[in-house]
Coordinates of C-alpha atoms (C1' of nucleotides) in Angstrom, one line a residue:
Chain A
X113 CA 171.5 -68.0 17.5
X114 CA 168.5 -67.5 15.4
X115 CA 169.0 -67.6 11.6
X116 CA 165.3 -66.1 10.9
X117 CA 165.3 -63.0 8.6
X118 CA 165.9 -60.1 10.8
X119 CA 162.6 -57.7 10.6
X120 CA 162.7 -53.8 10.0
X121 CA 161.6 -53.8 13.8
X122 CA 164.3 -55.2 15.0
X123 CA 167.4 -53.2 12.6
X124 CA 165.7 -49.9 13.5
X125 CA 166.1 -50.8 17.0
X126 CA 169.8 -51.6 17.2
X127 CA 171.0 -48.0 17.0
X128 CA 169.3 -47.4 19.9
X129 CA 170.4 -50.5 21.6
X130 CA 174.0 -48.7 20.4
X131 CA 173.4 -45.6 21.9
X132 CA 172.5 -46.7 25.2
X133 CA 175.2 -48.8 25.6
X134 CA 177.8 -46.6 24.6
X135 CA 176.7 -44.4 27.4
X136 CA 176.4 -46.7 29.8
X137 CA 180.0 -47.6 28.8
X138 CA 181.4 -44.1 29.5
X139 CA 180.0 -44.2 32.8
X140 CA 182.4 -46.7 33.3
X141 CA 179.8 -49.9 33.9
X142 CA 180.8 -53.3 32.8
X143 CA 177.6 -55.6 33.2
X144 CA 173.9 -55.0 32.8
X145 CA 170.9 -57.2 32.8
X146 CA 168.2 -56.8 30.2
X147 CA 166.2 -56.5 33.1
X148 CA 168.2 -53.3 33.7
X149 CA 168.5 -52.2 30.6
X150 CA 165.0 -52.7 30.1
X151 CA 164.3 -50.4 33.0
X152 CA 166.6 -47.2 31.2
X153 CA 165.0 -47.9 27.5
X154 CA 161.1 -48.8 27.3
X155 CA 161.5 -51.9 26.3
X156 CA 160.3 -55.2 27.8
X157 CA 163.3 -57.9 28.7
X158 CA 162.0 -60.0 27.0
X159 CA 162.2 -57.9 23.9
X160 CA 165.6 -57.3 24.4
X161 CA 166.7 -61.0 24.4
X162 CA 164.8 -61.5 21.6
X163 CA 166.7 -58.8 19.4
X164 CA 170.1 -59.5 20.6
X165 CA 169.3 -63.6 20.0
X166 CA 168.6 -62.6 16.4
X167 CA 172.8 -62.3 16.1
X168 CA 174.0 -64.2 18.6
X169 CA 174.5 -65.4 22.4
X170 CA 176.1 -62.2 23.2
X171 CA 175.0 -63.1 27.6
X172 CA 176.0 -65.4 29.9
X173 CA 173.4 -67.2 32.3
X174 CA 173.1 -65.4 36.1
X175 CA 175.6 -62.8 34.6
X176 CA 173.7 -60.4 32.0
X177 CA 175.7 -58.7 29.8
X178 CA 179.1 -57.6 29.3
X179 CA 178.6 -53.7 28.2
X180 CA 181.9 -53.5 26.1
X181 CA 181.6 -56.1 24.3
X182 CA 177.9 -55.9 23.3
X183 CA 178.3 -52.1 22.3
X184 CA 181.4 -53.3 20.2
X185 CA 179.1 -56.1 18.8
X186 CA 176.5 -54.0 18.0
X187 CA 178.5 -51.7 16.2
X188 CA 179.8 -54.2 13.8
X189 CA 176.8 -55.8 13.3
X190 CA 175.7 -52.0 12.3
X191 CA 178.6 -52.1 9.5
X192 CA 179.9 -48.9 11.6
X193 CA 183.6 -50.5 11.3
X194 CA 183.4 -50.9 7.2
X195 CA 184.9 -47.6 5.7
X196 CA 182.1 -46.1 3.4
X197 CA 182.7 -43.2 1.1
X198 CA 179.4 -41.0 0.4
X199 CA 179.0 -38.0 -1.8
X200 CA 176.5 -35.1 -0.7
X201 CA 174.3 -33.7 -3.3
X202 CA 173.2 -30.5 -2.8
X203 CA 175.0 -27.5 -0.8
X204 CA 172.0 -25.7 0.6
X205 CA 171.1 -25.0 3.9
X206 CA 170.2 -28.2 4.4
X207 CA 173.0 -29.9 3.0
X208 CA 175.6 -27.2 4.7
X209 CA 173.6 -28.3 7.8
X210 CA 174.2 -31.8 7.4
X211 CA 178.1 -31.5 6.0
X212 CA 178.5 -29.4 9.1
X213 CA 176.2 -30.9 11.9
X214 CA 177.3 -35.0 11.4
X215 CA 179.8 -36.7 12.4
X216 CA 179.8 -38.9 9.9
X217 CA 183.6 -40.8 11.2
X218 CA 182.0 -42.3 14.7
X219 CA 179.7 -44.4 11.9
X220 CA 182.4 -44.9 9.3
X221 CA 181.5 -42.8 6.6
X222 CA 184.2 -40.5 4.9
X223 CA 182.6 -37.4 3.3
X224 CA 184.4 -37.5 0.0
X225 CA 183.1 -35.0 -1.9
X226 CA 180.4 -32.2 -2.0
X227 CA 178.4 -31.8 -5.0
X228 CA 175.9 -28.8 -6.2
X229 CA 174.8 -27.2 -9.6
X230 CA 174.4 -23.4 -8.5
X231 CA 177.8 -22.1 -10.1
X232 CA 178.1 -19.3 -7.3
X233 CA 178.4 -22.4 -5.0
X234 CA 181.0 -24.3 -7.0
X235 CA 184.6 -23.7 -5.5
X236 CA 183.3 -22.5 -1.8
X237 CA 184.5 -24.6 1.1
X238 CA 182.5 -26.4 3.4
X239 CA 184.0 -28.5 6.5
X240 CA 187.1 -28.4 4.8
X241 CA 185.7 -29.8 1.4
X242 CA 185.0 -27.4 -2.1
X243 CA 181.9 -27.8 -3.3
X244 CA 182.2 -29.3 -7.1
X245 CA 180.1 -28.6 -9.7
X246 CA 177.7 -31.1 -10.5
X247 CA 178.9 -31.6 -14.3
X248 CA 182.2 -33.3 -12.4
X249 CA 180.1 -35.7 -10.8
X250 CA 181.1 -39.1 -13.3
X251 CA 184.6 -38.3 -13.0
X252 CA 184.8 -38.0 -9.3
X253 CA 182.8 -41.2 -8.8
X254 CA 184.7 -42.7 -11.5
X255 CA 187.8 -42.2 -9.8
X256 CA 186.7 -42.2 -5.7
X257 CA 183.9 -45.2 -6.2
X258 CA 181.4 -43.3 -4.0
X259 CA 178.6 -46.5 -2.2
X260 CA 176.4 -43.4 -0.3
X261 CA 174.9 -40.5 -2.0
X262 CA 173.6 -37.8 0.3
X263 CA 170.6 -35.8 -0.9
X264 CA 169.9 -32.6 0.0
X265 CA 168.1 -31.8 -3.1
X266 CA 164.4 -30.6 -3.9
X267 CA 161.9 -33.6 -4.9
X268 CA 162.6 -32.5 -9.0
X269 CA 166.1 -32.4 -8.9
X270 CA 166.1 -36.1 -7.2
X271 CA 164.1 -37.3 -9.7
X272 CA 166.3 -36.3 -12.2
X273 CA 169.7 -37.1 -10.8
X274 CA 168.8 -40.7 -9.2
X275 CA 169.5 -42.8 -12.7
X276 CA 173.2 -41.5 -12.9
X277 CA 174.2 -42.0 -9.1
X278 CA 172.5 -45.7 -9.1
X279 CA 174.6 -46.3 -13.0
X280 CA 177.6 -44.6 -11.0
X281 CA 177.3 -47.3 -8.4
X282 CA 175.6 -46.0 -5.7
X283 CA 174.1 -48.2 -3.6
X284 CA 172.7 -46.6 -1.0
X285 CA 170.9 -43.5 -0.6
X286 CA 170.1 -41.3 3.0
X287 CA 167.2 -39.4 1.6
X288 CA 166.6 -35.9 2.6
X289 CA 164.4 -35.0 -0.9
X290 CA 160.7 -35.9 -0.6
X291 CA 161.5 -39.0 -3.8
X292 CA 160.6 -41.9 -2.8
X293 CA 163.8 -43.5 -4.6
X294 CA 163.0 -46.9 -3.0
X295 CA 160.0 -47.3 -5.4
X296 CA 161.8 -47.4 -8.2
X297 CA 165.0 -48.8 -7.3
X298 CA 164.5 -51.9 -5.7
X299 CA 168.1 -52.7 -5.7
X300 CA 169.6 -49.8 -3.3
X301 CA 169.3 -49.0 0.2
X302 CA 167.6 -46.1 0.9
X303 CA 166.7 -44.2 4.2
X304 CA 164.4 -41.7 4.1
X305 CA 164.5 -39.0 6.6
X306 CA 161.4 -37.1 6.3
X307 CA 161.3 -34.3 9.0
X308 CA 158.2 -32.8 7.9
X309 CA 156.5 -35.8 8.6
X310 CA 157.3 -36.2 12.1
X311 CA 155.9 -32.7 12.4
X312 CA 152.7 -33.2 11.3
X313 CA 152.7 -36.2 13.9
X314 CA 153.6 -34.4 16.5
X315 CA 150.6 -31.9 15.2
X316 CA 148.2 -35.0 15.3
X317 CA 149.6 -35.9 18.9
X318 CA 149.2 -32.4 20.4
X319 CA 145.7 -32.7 19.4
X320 CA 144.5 -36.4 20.5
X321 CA 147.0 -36.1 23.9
X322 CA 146.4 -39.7 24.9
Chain B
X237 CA 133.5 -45.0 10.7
X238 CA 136.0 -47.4 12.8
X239 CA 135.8 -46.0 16.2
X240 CA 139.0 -48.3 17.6
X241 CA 142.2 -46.6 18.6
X242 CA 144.2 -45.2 16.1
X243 CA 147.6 -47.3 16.1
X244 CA 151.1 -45.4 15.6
X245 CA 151.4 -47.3 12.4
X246 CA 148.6 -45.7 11.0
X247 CA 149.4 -42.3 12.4
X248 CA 153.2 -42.3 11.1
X249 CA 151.6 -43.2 7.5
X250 CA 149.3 -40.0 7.4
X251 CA 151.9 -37.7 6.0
X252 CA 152.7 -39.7 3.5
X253 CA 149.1 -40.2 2.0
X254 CA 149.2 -36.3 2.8
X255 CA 152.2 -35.9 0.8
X256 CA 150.8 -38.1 -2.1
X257 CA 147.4 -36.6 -2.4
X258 CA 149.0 -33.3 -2.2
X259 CA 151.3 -34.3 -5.4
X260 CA 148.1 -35.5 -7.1
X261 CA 146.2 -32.3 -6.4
X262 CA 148.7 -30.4 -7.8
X263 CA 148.7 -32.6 -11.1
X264 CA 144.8 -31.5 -11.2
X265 CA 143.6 -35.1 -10.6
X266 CA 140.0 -35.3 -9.4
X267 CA 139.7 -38.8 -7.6
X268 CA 142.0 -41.9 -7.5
X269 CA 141.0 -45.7 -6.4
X270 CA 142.5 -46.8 -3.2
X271 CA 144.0 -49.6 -6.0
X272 CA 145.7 -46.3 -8.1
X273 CA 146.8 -44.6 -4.9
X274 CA 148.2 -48.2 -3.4
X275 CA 150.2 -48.9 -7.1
X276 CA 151.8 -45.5 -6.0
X277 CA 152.2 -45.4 -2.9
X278 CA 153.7 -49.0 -2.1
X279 CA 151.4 -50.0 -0.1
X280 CA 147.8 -52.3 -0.8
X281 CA 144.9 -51.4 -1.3
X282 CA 143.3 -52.8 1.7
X283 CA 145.8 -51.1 3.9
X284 CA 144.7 -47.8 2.8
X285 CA 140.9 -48.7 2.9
X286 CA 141.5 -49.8 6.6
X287 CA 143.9 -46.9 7.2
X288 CA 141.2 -44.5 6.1
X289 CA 138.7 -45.8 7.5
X290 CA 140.0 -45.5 11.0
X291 CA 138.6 -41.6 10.4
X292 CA 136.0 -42.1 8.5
X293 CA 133.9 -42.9 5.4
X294 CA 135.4 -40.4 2.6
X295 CA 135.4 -42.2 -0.2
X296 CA 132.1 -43.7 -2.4
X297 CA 131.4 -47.0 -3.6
X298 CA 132.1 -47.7 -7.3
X299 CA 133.7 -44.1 -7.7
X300 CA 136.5 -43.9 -5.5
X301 CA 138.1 -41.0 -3.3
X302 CA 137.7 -37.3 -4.3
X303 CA 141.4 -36.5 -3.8
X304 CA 141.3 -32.6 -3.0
X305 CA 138.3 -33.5 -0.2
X306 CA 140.8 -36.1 1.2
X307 CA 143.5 -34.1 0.7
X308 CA 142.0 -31.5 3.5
X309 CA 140.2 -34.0 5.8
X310 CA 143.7 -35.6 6.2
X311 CA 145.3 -32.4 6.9
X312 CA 142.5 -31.8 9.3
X313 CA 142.8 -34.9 11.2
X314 CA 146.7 -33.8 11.2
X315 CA 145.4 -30.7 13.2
X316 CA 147.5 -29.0 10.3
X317 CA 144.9 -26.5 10.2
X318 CA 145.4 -25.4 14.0
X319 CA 147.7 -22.9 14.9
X320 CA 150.6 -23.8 16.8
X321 CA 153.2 -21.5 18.8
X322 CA 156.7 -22.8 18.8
X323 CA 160.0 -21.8 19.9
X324 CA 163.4 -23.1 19.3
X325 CA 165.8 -23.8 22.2
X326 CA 169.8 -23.9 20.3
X327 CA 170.7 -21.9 17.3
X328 CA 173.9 -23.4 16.3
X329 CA 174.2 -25.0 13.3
X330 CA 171.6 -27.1 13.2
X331 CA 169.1 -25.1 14.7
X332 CA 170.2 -22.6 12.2
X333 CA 169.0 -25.3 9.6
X334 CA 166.3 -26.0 11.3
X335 CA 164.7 -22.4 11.4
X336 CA 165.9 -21.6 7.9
X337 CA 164.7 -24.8 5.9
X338 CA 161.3 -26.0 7.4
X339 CA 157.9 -24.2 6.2
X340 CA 156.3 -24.3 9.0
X341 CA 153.5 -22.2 8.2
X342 CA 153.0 -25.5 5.4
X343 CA 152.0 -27.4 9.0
X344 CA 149.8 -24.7 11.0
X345 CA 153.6 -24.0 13.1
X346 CA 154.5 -20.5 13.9
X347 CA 158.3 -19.9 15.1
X348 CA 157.3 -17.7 17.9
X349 CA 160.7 -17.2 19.4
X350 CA 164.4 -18.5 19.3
X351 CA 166.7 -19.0 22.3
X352 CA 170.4 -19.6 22.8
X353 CA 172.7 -19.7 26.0
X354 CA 175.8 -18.5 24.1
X355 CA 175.7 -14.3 24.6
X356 CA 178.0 -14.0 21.0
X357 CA 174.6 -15.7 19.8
X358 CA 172.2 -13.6 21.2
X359 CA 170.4 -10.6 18.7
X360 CA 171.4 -12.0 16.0
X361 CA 168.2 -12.1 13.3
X362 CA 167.7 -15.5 11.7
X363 CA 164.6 -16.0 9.3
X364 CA 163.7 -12.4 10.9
X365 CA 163.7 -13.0 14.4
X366 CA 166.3 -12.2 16.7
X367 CA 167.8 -14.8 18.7
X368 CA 167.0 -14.6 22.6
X369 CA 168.8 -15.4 25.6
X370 CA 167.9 -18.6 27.2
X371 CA 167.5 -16.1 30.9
X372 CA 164.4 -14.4 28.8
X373 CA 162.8 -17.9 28.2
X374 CA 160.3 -17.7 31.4
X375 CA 159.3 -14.0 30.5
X376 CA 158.4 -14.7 26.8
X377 CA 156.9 -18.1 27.2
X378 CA 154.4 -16.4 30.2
X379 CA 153.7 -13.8 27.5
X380 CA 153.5 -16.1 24.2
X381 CA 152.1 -19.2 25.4
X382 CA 153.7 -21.4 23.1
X383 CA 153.0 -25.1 23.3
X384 CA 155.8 -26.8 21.2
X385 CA 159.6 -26.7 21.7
X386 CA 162.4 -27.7 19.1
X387 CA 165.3 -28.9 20.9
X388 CA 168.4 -28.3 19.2
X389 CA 170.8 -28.8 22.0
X390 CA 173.4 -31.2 23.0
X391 CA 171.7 -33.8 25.7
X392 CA 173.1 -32.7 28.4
X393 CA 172.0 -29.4 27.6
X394 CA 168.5 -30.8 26.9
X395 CA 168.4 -32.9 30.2
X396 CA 168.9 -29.6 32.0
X397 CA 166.3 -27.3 30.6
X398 CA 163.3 -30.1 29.6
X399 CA 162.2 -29.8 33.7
X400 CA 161.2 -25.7 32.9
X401 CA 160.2 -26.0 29.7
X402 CA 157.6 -28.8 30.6
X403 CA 156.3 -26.2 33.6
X404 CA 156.1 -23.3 31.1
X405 CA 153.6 -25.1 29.6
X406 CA 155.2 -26.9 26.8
X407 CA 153.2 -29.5 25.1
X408 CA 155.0 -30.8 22.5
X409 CA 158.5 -31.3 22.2
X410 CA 160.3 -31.9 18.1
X411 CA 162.9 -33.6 20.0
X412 CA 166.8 -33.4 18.1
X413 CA 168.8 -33.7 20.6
X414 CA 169.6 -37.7 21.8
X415 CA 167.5 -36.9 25.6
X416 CA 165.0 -39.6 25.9
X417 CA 162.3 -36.8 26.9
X418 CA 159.0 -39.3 26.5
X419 CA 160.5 -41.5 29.3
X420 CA 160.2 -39.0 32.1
X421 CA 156.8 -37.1 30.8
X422 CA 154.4 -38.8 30.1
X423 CA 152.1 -36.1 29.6
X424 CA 154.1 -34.7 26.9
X425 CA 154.2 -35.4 23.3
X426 CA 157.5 -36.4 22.1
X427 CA 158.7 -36.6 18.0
X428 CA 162.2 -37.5 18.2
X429 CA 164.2 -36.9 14.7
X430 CA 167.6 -39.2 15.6
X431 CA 169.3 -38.2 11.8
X432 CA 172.3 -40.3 13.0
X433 CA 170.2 -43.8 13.9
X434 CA 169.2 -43.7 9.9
X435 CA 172.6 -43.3 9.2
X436 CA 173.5 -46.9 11.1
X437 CA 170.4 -48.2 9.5
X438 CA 171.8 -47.4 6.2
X439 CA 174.9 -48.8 6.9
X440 CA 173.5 -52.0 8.4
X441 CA 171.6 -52.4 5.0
X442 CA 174.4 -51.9 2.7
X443 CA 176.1 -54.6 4.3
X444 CA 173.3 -57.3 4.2
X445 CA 171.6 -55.9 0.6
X446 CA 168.2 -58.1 0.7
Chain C
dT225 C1' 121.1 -52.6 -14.9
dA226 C1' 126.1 -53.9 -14.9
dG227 C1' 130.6 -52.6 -13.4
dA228 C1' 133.4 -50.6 -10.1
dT229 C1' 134.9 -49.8 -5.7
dT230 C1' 134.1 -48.9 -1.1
dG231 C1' 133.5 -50.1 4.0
dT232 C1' 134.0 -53.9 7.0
dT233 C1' 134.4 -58.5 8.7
dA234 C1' 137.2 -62.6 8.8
dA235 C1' 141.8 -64.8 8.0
dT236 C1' 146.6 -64.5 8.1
dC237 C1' 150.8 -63.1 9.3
dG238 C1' 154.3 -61.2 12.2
dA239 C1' 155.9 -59.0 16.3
dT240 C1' 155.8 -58.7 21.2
dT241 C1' 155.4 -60.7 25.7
dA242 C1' 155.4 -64.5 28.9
dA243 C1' 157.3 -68.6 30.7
dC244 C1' 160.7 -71.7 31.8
dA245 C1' 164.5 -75.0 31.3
dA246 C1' 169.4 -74.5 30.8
dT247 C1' 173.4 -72.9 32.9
dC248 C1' 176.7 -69.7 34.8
Chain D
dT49 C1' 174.9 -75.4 46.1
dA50 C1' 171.5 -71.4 45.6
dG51 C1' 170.5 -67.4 43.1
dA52 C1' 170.4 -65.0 39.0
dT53 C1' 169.8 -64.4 34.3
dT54 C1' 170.2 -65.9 29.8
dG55 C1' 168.5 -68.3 25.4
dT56 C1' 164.5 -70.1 23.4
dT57 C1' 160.0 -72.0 23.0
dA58 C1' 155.1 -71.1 23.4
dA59 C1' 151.2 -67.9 24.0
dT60 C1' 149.3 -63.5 23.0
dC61 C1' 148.5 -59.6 20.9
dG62 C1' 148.2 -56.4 17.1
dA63 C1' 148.7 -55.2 12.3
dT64 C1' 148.2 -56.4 7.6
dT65 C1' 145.9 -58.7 3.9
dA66 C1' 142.1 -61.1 1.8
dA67 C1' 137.3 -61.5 0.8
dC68 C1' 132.9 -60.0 0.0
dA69 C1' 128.4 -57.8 0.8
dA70 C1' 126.8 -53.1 0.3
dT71 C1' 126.0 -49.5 -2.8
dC72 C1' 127.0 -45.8 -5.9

DNA sequence: TAGATTGTTAATCGATTAACAATC
DNA sequence: TAGATTGTTAATCGATTAACAATC
């Protein structure tokens, strides 16, 4: 096992890695190469032993790799086993979207609560959840200890809200606003998921087809 | 002007220094430094020099960048300015989200048409277009021409229809469901927007907080 | 002119790929 | 044992950073 830092690279990669194996395990296969593997991903073999080295000796020589295992390894190297409690800020169509559309369980995140500051929102139930009013939001994470915060908020109203959630002890952030939290607070996690961006790539692609 | 191959890395940072410049536009800033922009961005100076520099010259020595030129030249080399046909395949909830939440005018997109397989689905008007059975999506794509696809579909669902939309003429696919389209075309343009892979990320991070 | 800042080349750093001994 | 495939070291490749001459 290699104790080097692991790199950005290789941590964006494993929920791939996690993916592929978990279909491969409902197929019902038990072993693969990273040869094989290699073939069904994009990656290079060599790539593959690399990543997986950067935990452990997960292989056995002549053998390859046991899919069960390595999909259950992956996983708790993820932190998908560790209950996590997030809050979701922000009840519009986006948020709704995202309280509806995730299944946030199969990574072990509990939706506790919904949060939003348009009154005519406050009280209506999404996936089972009320949406509270934003003016509750110290005594619920006072009481529930929230580590996630969910936003699904415009650029302004991130700014604004970021310093309570981070003094509420939240620690870390999936970013749907267009803040770049991570600047400031160099403390947190925070992943940013920018759609817009990977349109306008996709514009820039269309156009230089290469 | 650089006339090497534009690397992904520099690509996927183009929205962001679109984003940025757009923010300082708006402020009614006239030119920044590639030092300012870097202390505000998070990245160095050099970088953006380099980055820039891939597409041209547009800054001047001892004066700096004219931020509302740069601001269109980047949204140029994004091909922001071309229009672009699209049509979403999947109008459940998150296609819903989709369709309701992005400005894609903001990007040069037009939403052309939207297509389900359910029937309860089907002429129902979301953002002002009705949605259309999947068995009308040879007739209007022969008629519209449009070039990019938004899968919002399960993968299976995805697996089974990328084959015809790839011989109507699709170009482009903004790719949410979990198919790995890029492996099989080559010749297409593939964004993928895997919400859930941030989601391990983030959960990997809050475990080992560097 | 002096000061500032670019465009660009060179140096460094890190990530990917290749190679191969270890071993199942 | 022979064949297969890992774990790991070494080589390569590419991306980032530093440096500086050009020039506004």
């Amino acid at each position: 096992m290699n104790t080097c830092k692991i790199s950005d690279s290789v941590i964006k990669r494993l929920p791939r890695y996690y993916r592929f194996l978990g279909e491969l395990k409902s197929q019902g296969l038990n072993r693969i190469s990273s040869r094989e593997l290699s073939e069904k991903m994009g990656f290079t073999a060599s790539q593959i032993r690399q990543d997986l080295n950067c935990f452990g000796g997960f292989g056995h020589q002549g053998y390859g790799y046991n899919i069960e295992f390595l999909y259950s390894e992956i996983g708790k190297i993820l932190g998908l086993d560790r209950p996590k409690n997030a809050i979701l800020i922000g009840v519009g169509n986006l948020g709704k979207a995202v309280a509806l559309h995730i299944n946030f369980e199969a990574q072990g995140y509990h939706l506790a609560g919904m949060f939003d500051s348009k009154e005519s929102l406050v009280g209506q139930i999404v996936r089972g959840l009320p949406v509270r009013s934003i003016s509750t939001l110290d005594e619920f994470c006072r009481e529930s200890r929230p580590e996630v915060a969910i936003l699904c908020i415009p650029k302004d109203a991130a700014v604004a809200i970021a310093d309570q959630l981070v003094s509420l002890g939240i620690k870390g952030f999936w970013n749907f606003s267009h803040y770049d939290i991570a600047l400031k607070y160099k403390d947190v996690s925070v992943e940013n998921v920018h759609f817009v961006d990977t349109l306008m790539t996709l514009s820039y692609r269309l156009k230089n087809t290469d």
